[in-house]
Coordinates of N, CA and C in Angstrom, one line a residue:
X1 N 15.0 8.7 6.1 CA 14.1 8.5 5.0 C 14.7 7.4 4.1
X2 N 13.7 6.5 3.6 CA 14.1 5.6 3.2 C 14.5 6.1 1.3
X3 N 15.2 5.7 0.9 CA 15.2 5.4 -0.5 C 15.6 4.4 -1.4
X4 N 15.0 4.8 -3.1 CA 14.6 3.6 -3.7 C 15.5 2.3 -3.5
X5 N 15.4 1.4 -3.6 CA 16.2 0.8 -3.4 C 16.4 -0.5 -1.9
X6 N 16.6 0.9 -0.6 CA 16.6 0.9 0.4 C 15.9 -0.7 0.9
X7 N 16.5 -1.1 2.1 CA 15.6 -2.2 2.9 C 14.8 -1.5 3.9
X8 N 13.5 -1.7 4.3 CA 12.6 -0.8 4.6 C 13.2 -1.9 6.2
X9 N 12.4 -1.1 7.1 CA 12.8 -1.8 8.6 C 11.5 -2.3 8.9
X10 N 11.5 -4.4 9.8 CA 10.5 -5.0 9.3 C 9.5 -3.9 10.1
X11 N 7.8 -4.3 9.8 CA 7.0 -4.1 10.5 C 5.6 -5.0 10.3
X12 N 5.0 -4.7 11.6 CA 3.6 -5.8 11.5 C 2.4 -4.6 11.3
X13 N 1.4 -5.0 10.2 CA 0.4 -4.2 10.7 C -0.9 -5.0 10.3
X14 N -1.9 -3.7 9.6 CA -3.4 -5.0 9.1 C -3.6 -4.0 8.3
X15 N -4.7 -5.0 7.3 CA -5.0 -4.1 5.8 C -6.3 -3.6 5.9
X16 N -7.3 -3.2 5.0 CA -8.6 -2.8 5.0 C -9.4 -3.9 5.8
X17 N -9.2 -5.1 5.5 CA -9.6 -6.3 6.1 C -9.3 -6.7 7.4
X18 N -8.8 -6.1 7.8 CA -8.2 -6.5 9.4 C -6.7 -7.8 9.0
X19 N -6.6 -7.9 7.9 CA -5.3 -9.3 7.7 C -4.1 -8.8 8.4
X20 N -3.4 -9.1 8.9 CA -2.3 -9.2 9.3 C -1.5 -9.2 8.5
X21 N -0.4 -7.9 8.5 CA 0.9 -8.2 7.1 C 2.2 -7.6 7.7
X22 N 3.0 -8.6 8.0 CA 4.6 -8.8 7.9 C 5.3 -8.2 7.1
X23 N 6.2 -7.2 7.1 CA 7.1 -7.3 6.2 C 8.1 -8.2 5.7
X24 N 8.7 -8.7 7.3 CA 9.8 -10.0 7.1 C 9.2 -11.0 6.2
X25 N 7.8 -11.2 6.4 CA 7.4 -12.3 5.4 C 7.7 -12.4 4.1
X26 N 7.8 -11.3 3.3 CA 8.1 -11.1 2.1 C 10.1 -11.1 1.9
X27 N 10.5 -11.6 3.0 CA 12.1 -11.7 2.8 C 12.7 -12.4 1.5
X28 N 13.7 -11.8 0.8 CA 13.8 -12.4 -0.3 C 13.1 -11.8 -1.7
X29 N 12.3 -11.7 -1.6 CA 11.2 -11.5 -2.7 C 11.1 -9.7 -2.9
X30 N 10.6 -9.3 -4.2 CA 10.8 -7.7 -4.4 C 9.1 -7.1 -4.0
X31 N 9.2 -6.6 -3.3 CA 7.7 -5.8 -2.9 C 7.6 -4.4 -3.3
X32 N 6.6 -3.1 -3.3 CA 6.7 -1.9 -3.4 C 5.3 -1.9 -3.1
X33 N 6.1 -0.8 -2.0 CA 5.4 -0.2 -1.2 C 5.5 1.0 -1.5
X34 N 4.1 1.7 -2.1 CA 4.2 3.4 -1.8 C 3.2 4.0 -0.4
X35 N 3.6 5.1 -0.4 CA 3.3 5.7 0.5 C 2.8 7.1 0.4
X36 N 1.4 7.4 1.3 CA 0.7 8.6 1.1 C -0.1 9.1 2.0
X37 N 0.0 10.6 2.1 CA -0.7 11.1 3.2 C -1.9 10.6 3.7
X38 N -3.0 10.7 2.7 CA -4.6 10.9 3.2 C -4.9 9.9 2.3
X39 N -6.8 9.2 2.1 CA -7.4 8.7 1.6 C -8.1 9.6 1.1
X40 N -8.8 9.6 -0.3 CA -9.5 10.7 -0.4 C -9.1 12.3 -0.7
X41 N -7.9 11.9 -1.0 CA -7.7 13.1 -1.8 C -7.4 13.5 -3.1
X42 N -7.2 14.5 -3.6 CA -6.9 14.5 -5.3 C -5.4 14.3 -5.5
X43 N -4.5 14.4 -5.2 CA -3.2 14.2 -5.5 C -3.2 12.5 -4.9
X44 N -3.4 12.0 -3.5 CA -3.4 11.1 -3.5 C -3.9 9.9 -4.0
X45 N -5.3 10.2 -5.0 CA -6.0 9.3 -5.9 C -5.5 8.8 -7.0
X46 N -4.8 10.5 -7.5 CA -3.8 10.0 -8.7 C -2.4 9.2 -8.7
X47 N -1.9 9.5 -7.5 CA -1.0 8.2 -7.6 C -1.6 7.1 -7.4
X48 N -2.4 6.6 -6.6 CA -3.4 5.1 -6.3 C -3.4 4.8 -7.7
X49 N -4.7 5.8 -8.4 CA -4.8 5.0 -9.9 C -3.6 5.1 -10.7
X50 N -3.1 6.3 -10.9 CA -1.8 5.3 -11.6 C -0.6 4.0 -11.6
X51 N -0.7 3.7 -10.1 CA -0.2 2.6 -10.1 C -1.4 1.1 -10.2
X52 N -2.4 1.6 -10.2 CA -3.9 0.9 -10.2 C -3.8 0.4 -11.8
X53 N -3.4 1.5 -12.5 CA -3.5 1.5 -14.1 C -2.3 0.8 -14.7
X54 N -1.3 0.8 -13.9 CA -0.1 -0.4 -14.3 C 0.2 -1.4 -13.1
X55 N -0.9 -1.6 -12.7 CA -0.4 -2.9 -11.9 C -0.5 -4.4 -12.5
X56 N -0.9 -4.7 -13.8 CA -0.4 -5.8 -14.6 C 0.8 -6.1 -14.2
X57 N 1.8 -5.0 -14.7 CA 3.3 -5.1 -14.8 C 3.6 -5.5 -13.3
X58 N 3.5 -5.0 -12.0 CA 3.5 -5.9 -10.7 C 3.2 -7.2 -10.7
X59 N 1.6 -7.8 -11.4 CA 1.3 -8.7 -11.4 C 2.1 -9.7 -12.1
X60 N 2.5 -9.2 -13.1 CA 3.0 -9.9 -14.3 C 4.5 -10.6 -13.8
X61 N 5.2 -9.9 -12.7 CA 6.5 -9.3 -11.8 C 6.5 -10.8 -10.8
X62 N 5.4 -10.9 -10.6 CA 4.8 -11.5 -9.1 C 5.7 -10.5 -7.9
X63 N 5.3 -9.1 -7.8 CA 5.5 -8.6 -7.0 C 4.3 -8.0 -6.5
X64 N 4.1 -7.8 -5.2 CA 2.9 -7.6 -4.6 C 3.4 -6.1 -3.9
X65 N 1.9 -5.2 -4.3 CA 2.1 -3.7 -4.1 C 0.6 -3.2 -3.0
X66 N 1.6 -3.0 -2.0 CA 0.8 -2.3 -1.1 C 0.8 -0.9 -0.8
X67 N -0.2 -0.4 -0.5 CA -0.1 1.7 -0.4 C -0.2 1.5 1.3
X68 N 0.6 2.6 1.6 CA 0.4 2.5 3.0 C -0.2 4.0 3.7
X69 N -0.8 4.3 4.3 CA -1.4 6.0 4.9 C -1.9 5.7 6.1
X70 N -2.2 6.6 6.9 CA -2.6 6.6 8.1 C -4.4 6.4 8.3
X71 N -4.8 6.5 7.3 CA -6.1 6.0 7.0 C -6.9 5.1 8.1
X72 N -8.1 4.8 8.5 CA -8.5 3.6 9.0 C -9.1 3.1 8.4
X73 N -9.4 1.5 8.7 CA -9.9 0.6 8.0 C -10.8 0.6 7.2
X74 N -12.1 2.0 7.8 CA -13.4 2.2 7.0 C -13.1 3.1 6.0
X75 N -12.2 4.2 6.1 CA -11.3 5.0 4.8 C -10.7 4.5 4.2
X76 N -10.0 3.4 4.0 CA -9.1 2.3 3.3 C -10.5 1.9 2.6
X77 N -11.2 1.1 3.2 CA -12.4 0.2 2.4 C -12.9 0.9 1.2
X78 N -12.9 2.4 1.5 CA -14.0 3.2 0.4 C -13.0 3.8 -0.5
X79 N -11.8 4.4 -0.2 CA -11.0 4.6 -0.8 C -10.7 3.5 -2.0
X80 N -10.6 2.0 -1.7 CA -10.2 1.1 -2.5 C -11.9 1.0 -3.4
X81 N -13.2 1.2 -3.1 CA -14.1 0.9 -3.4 C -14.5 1.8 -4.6
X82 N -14.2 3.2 -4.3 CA -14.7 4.7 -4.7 C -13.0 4.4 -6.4
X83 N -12.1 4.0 -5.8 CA -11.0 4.0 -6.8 C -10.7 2.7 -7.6
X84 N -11.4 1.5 -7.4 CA -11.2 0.1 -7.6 C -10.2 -0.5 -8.3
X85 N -9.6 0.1 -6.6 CA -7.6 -0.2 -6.3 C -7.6 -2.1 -6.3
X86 N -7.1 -2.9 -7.0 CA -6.8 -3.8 -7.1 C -6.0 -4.5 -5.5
X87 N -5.3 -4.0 -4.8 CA -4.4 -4.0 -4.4 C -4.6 -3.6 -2.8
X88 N -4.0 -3.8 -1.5 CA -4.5 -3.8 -0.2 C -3.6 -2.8 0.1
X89 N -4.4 -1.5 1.4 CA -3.7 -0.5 1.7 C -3.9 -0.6 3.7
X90 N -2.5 -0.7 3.7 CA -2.1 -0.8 5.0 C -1.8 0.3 6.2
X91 N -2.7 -0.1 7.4 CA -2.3 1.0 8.0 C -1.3 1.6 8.7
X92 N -1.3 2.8 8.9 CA -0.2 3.3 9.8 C -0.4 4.3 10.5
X93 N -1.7 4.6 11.4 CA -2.4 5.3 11.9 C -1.2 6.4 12.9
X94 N 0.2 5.8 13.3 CA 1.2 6.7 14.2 C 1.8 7.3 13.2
X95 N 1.7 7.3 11.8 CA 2.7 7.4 10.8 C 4.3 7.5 11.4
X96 N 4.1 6.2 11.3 CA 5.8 5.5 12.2 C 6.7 4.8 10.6

């Protein structure tokens, strides 16, 4: 288990959009990544929007924050639609 701090180990995956996202690409630079069971749940919405509700301070950072869940693309899409998450949530359908 990773912690705060920690170098996460790279990975490739794709966002609500089908994009393509690198970890290594962000080498150098500070990212935050959280991480959450389901789309569509009540504990998991409240973390989304609270980080939804201070993501100025990321923006303001130029650090770029992605959520990551095992979600698919069309659960990602509504989840960001239904919560108007600023911010792209990446899959990890093996939860690897």
């Amino acid at each position: 288990m990773l912690e705060k701090g920690d170098q996460a180990p790279d990975f490739i995956t794709t966002t609500e959009n089908g994009e393509e996202i690198k970890l290594s690409s962000f080498k150098g630079k500070k990212i935050f990544l959280f991480f959450y069971p389901k789309d569509n749940t009540s504990g998991c919405q409240a973390e989304a929007c609270s980080i939804r509700d201070n993501y100025d301070v990321f923006e303001k950072s130029d650090i770029p924050v992605f959520g990551v869940s095992g979600g698919s693309e069309k659960s990602h899409k509504s989840f960001i639609d239904k919560n108007n998450l600023p911010f792209p949530l990446l899959m990890d359908e093996k939860f690897e």
